[in-house]
Amino acid sequence: MTETITFKLNGKSTTITVDGDRKLLWVLRTDLGLTGTKYGCGRYLCGACTVVIDREAVRSCMLPVREVRGKEVTTIEGLAKGDQLHPLQKAFAEHGAVQCGFCTPGMIMNAYALLLRNPKATREQIIAGMEDNLCRCSAHQRIVKAIESVAAR
Amino acid sequence: MGKTESSIAAKLDRRDFMKFVGGGLVIFFTVESPAEAAQGARPKGFGFGGPGGGAPPDVNAYLRIGEDGKITVFTGKIEQGQGNMTALAQMAADELDVPLESVHMIMGDTDLCPWDMGTFGSMSIRIFGPALRSAAAEARAVLLEMAAEQLKVDKGRLKIEKGVIYSGSDRQSRVTYAQLTKGQKITRKLEQKPAPKPVSQFTLIGQSPVRVDAIEKVTGKARFTGDLRFPGLMYAKVLRPPAHGATLKSADTSEADKYPGATVINQDGLIAVLHEDPEAAEKALDTIKAEFDVPESTLDENNIFEHLVKVAAKPQELERKGDLAAGEKASATLFEAEYLNGYGAHASIETHTAVAKMEGGKLTVWISTQTPFPAQQEIARTLGMQPDKVRVITPYVGGGFGGKSTGLQALEAARLAKITGKPVQVSYNRAEEFFYDSFRPAAIVRIKSGVDANGKMCLWDYHVYYAGSRAAEQFYDVPHNLMRTYGSWMGGGATKAHPFATGAWRAPGANINVFARESQIDIMAARLKVDPLEFRLKNCSDARMRRVLEAAAERFGYKPAVGPSGRGIGIACGIDAESYVAEIAEISVDKGNDIKVRRIVAAQDMGVAVNPTGAIMQMEGCIMMGLGYTLSEDIRFKGGKILTANFDDYSVPKFSNLPEIDAFLVRNDDLPPKGGGEPAIVPVGGAIANALFDAIGVRVFQMPLTPERIARAAKNA
Ligand code: FES
Ligand code: FES
C-alpha cells in the first residue's frame, strides 16, 4: 500500500511516497540512488546491506521501509563529513581491509554501530560483533585490525 | 621520430586511432601468456573493438602519455579485489618516474582496450606486468630522446623526476612530459624489449601505497555493475528451472501480465519479468505457473565419486620418470590412499550482474566478469550482432575467484535490452548464484607411494580425476614417478561427468592435489616415525622449496616431533603460479570434533614482490578462504537440483574462524614477479589435515574435514 514516510537520511529530512512493504535496501538503491548499500543474500545472512538506524546496525534487505518512519538512517554515503573521512573509513583504507570492496560498506556500518555502543571494544568483542558480516575475499584479519585501531583511540 | 618508428606502427591508421585516444605518445605492446598460447589464436574481429580501431591485431594493451602528460594504461585485465589496478599502476609509474597518482588504469572495456583473454591464473603481475614495464621503459626512452633534442643536451645527461626531465643538475633547463607530448601523435609498437629498471632503482615497486581504489570503496562511491543507474532502467527477473537439465513444459504468465508496471517477455525459451522495482519484478515472476520435466537422477554429494571414476576420460600422462615396477621393488614400505573433495562454490558476495543498453544499433553491456572479451564475443554470437556493435565494460568486480568467467546473466540482459529497447539489469539473487555457479568440480586423487629402507621416497604412482595437473607436479625427489590425469577441472573431459557446470575455482584443481600429496607425505613420515618436516627436507632437494619450508619452521618456532604428537601441528607446501609456499597450521579439536584453527604461519617466495603488503594481503585472504574448502564448504545436490541455496547451508569462513595468520615473504629478487593471488590457498587443506592427525591421530581423506567425517574416521581408526 502506498504511504508517505518521513525520516532522516544521512542527516537530511527525507520524505518518500512508496509501498511501505518494500524493503529499505531496494528503496535506498533504486528510488534514492544510494547504491553504496549492497545486496548479498537477502536473508540476514551476509551483512552487505547493513545500515545504521538510530545508532543500531540493521540489515536493510528484509526491513519494510515503513519501519524507518521518524527514525534516523545512516548509510555508507552519510558517514564522511564532506571530504573528511570517518576514522573507520580511513582505517579500512590504510590497513588494507578492502579487497574487492563489495562487503566494505556493510562492514564499516556494522563496525560504526559497534563502536557507537562500545567505543573501546576489545579484539574479542570486535570479532563477536562482526561475526555475521561475510567477506569472501577474506580480508578478516585486516578488517579486525582496522576496527581495533579506531577502538584504541 | 621517423627513423625509430616501427614499420607496424606506420601501418596503423594513426589518424583515426589518435583521434580516438586523444593524441600524445602511445606504446602498443603484446603479452604472450601460456594460457593464451594454449587457447590458440585470438578470434577474428576482436583485435580491437574501438570505434577508432586501428590498433595492430596482435596487441594486448597500450600505454598512453596524453598531451597533458598524464599516463593511462589500457588493459583488458580487470580488478576483482586482488589489487592489480594498484600494482600495475605502480609498475608503470615506477618505470616512468612519475607519482602513482599520475597513472590512470582503464580496465576491461572492449572498446577502449585491446583484446585480452581474461583475468585469472595469477597472471596480471606475473605475465602482463613485465610487458607493461617494458612498454613504460620504451615510452621513457622516447621521451628522453625528445627531451635531448629539445634541451640540446646528450641523452645520457638527462635526469627524470616526477615527470619532469632535467638536463643534468641544471634545474632551469627542464621539460615536462606534458610539454613533450603536446601536439604529438606518436605511436610505437614495442618490438625489442628495452631493459626495464633493475631492482635497485625501484622507487615505487616494492612499496605498499594505499590501494588506488580504496577511497572509492570505503565511501560507497565505487560503482559495481549493479550500481549503475540509467533513466528508464528495468530490473529483470528470469524464470529458472528447478534443476539443471530440466526442460520447460508449459508456463502460464497471465497473472504476471496483469501485474501493474510489469512487462513480461516470453521469447525463445527466455521468460522474464521486467519492472522498474526489482522486488516487484520478483513478485510478478512468482505468479508465473510453470511446469518442467526434470530428469531423474540419483547422484548426490555422497555417491558422486564412484560415478565420476566410472565415467572418467582416458588418462593423460603428466609426468614420467623411471619405472613404477622398479620403484615398487625398491620400496621397503608401500602406501596407498584415496583422497576426495566435493563441489565448491565461489560465493562472491557480489552476485553475477549485468546491465545492457541499446543505443543507435550499438549494444553496451556492463558485466561483473573476469573475461570481458570472451563475453563480448559470446554476446555478439548469441544475438547475431557484429562484434564491433557490442561493447562490454567491466566496472569493479565484487569478487571472482574464477567464478565470474561465465555469465548467463549477461546474455539475458543483452537479449532483453535488444527486445525491449530499454536498459535492463539482470542480477542473480543468492539462490540463482548458487544454482548457476561453475562449481569447483568434485575430484579424486589416488596415490600409491613407496619408501626405501633408508627412508627415501622411491615410488610415486599418482592418479588425479577431474582436478587436472595444477600444483600436482612432483618436487620431492622420487626416481620412479608416473602421474596421470583423468579429465581436468575444465568440464571434466569428453564425458558429461558432472550434473551441472564446473570450472575454475581459486587455484583450479591445485587444492586437492596439494591436500592429497601432502597428506600422503605425512602418512609416510608418521609410519616411519620421522618428523614430517625432516621427512620433507630429506626428500626434497629443490632449493626454493627448502627455503620456504625452513623459513616457515623458523618463524613458527617449530620443534620436531613424530606424529601424532598431540600438539595439533601440521605442515604442507606447494608450488602454484611459479610461487613457492609452505604453511604450518596449529589447531585444536573440541569434544564435538570441531576443528579450531589457532595459527597459520605461511612463507612464500614469489620472486620480486611488486607490492609486498598487497601480496601479503592476498596470502592472508588465501589462507582464510582456504579454511572454507578445508573445513565446511560442500555443495549438496540431487542430480541437477542444487540444494544449497544460501549462506545458511554453505558456510564460508567468518570472523570467529580467524586464526592468527602470520604470512610473510621470503625475498627472492633474482626472479621476476610470480603469481600472488592464489599460491597461499593451495597448502591450507593439507596443513590442517596433517594438524588434525597430529592432534588426535585421525586421518580424514575427504575434505571438508567436517565433525561427522572426523567422528567416523575416529571410530574406524
Ligand atoms: S543482503 Fe542483507 S544480510 Fe545479506
Ligand atoms: S573485500 Fe571482497 S568480499 Fe570483502
GROMACS .gro file of N, CA and C in nm, chain B residues 29-33 35-37 39-50 55-62 74-77 108-118 120 128 371-378 387:
model
  162
  182PHE      N    1   5.169  -0.279  -2.689
  182PHE     CA    2   5.252  -0.396  -2.657
  182PHE      C    3   5.171  -0.524  -2.653
  183THR      N    4   5.243  -0.633  -2.655
  183THR     CA    5   5.181  -0.764  -2.665
  183THR      C    6   5.224  -0.848  -2.546
  184VAL      N    7   5.130  -0.923  -2.496
  184VAL     CA    8   5.161  -1.011  -2.384
  184VAL      C    9   5.133  -1.152  -2.427
  185GLU      N   10   5.236  -1.233  -2.424
  185GLU     CA   11   5.215  -1.373  -2.458
  185GLU      C   12   5.203  -1.451  -2.330
  186SER      N   13   5.087  -1.509  -2.305
  186SER     CA   14   5.075  -1.590  -2.185
  186SER      C   15   5.061  -1.736  -2.228
  188ALA      N   16   4.866  -1.952  -2.113
  188ALA     CA   17   4.724  -1.988  -2.121
  188ALA      C   18   4.669  -1.945  -2.256
  189GLU      N   19   4.711  -1.827  -2.300
  189GLU     CA   20   4.663  -1.777  -2.427
  189GLU      C   21   4.714  -1.864  -2.541
  190ALA      N   22   4.842  -1.898  -2.531
  190ALA     CA   23   4.900  -1.983  -2.633
  190ALA      C   24   4.823  -2.114  -2.642
  192GLN      N   25   4.517  -2.164  -2.586
  192GLN     CA   26   4.384  -2.147  -2.644
  192GLN      C   27   4.392  -2.117  -2.794
  193GLY      N   28   4.511  -2.105  -2.845
  193GLY     CA   29   4.525  -2.078  -2.987
  193GLY      C   30   4.506  -1.932  -3.019
  194ALA      N   31   4.492  -1.904  -3.148
  194ALA     CA   32   4.485  -1.765  -3.193
  194ALA      C   33   4.360  -1.698  -3.139
  195ARG      N   34   4.369  -1.569  -3.121
  195ARG     CA   35   4.252  -1.495  -3.076
  195ARG      C   36   4.150  -1.490  -3.187
  196PRO      N   37   4.024  -1.480  -3.151
  196PRO     CA   38   3.921  -1.482  -3.253
  196PRO      C   39   3.930  -1.362  -3.347
  197LYS      N   40   3.894  -1.384  -3.471
  197LYS     CA   41   3.896  -1.277  -3.571
  197LYS      C   42   3.794  -1.169  -3.536
  198GLY      N   43   3.831  -1.047  -3.566
  198GLY     CA   44   3.734  -0.940  -3.546
  198GLY      C   45   3.734  -0.886  -3.405
  199PHE      N   46   3.816  -0.944  -3.320
  199PHE     CA   47   3.817  -0.897  -3.182
  199PHE      C   48   3.950  -0.835  -3.145
  200GLY      N   49   4.027  -0.802  -3.245
  200GLY     CA   50   4.156  -0.742  -3.216
  200GLY      C   51   4.138  -0.614  -3.139
  201PHE      N   52   4.037  -0.541  -3.176
  201PHE     CA   53   4.020  -0.411  -3.115
  201PHE      C   54   3.880  -0.364  -3.148
  202GLY      N   55   3.799  -0.349  -3.047
  202GLY     CA   56   3.660  -0.318  -3.075
  202GLY      C   57   3.632  -0.169  -3.087
  203GLY      N   58   3.733  -0.089  -3.064
  203GLY     CA   59   3.710   0.054  -3.050
  203GLY      C   60   3.661   0.122  -3.177
  208ALA      N   61   4.433  -0.044  -3.399
  208ALA     CA   62   4.547  -0.098  -3.326
  208ALA      C   63   4.589  -0.227  -3.393
  209PRO      N   64   4.717  -0.256  -3.392
  209PRO     CA   65   4.759  -0.382  -3.455
  209PRO      C   66   4.686  -0.498  -3.391
  210PRO      N   67   4.651  -0.598  -3.469
  210PRO     CA   68   4.568  -0.706  -3.417
  210PRO      C   69   4.638  -0.790  -3.310
  211ASP      N   70   4.768  -0.787  -3.306
  211ASP     CA   71   4.835  -0.873  -3.209
  211ASP      C   72   4.873  -0.798  -3.082
  212VAL      N   73   4.812  -0.682  -3.063
  212VAL     CA   74   4.844  -0.604  -2.944
  212VAL      C   75   4.747  -0.637  -2.833
  213ASN      N   76   4.794  -0.648  -2.709
  213ASN     CA   77   4.706  -0.674  -2.597
  213ASN      C   78   4.676  -0.552  -2.513
  214ALA      N   79   4.760  -0.453  -2.525
  214ALA     CA   80   4.744  -0.342  -2.432
  214ALA      C   81   4.825  -0.225  -2.485
  215TYR      N   82   4.797  -0.109  -2.435
  215TYR     CA   83   4.883   0.002  -2.469
  215TYR      C   84   4.887   0.103  -2.357
  227PHE      N   85   4.582   0.103  -2.079
  227PHE     CA   86   4.460   0.039  -2.127
  227PHE      C   87   4.483  -0.111  -2.130
  228THR      N   88   4.408  -0.184  -2.050
  228THR     CA   89   4.425  -0.328  -2.047
  228THR      C   90   4.291  -0.399  -2.027
  229GLY      N   91   4.281  -0.514  -2.090
  229GLY     CA   92   4.160  -0.594  -2.075
  229GLY      C   93   4.153  -0.666  -1.942
  230LYS      N   94   4.259  -0.659  -1.861
  230LYS     CA   95   4.253  -0.719  -1.727
  230LYS      C   96   4.151  -0.641  -1.644
  261GLY      N   97   3.932  -0.355  -1.879
  261GLY     CA   98   3.818  -0.438  -1.915
  261GLY      C   99   3.709  -0.369  -1.996
  262ASP      N  100   3.747  -0.274  -2.080
  262ASP     CA  101   3.649  -0.208  -2.167
  262ASP      C  102   3.682  -0.250  -2.310
  263THR      N  103   3.593  -0.322  -2.374
  263THR     CA  104   3.628  -0.380  -2.504
  263THR      C  105   3.638  -0.276  -2.615
  264ASP      N  106   3.585  -0.156  -2.593
  264ASP     CA  107   3.601  -0.052  -2.694
  264ASP      C  108   3.733   0.023  -2.677
  265LEU      N  109   3.779   0.032  -2.557
  265LEU     CA  110   3.899   0.112  -2.531
  265LEU      C  111   4.025   0.029  -2.521
  266CYS      N  112   4.009  -0.097  -2.483
  266CYS     CA  113   4.127  -0.180  -2.457
  266CYS      C  114   4.139  -0.287  -2.565
  267PRO      N  115   4.261  -0.320  -2.603
  267PRO     CA  116   4.279  -0.429  -2.698
  267PRO      C  117   4.241  -0.563  -2.635
  268TRP      N  118   4.227  -0.662  -2.719
  268TRP     CA  119   4.182  -0.794  -2.676
  268TRP      C  120   4.269  -0.853  -2.565
  269ASP      N  121   4.201  -0.915  -2.469
  269ASP     CA  122   4.272  -0.983  -2.362
  269ASP      C  123   4.186  -1.102  -2.324
  270MET      N  124   4.247  -1.214  -2.291
  270MET     CA  125   4.161  -1.331  -2.272
  270MET      C  126   4.092  -1.335  -2.137
  271GLY      N  127   4.143  -1.264  -2.039
  271GLY     CA  128   4.073  -1.263  -1.912
  271GLY      C  129   4.168  -1.254  -1.794
  273PHE      N  130   4.278  -1.422  -1.471
  273PHE     CA  131   4.279  -1.544  -1.389
  273PHE      C  132   4.420  -1.600  -1.387
  281PHE      N  133   5.154  -1.014  -1.743
  281PHE     CA  134   5.123  -0.884  -1.802
  281PHE      C  135   5.223  -0.778  -1.754
  524THR      N  136   3.616  -1.197  -1.766
  524THR     CA  137   3.653  -1.221  -1.906
  524THR      C  138   3.569  -1.134  -2.000
  525PRO      N  139   3.594  -1.002  -2.001
  525PRO     CA  140   3.510  -0.914  -2.082
  525PRO      C  141   3.515  -0.945  -2.233
  526PHE      N  142   3.631  -0.983  -2.284
  526PHE     CA  143   3.639  -1.003  -2.429
  526PHE      C  144   3.568  -1.131  -2.474
  527PRO      N  145   3.593  -1.244  -2.407
  527PRO     CA  146   3.511  -1.360  -2.441
  527PRO      C  147   3.361  -1.334  -2.423
  528ALA      N  148   3.325  -1.252  -2.325
  528ALA     CA  149   3.183  -1.221  -2.306
  528ALA      C  150   3.129  -1.142  -2.425
  529GLN      N  151   3.208  -1.047  -2.473
  529GLN     CA  152   3.168  -0.968  -2.590
  529GLN      C  153   3.142  -1.060  -2.709
  530GLN      N  154   3.232  -1.155  -2.725
  530GLN     CA  155   3.224  -1.249  -2.835
  530GLN      C  156   3.096  -1.333  -2.824
  531GLU      N  157   3.069  -1.380  -2.704
  531GLU     CA  158   2.954  -1.467  -2.683
  531GLU      C  159   2.824  -1.390  -2.704
  540PRO      N  160   3.064  -0.797  -3.390
  540PRO     CA  161   3.136  -0.774  -3.264
  540PRO      C  162   3.159  -0.627  -3.233
   0.00000   0.00000   0.00000
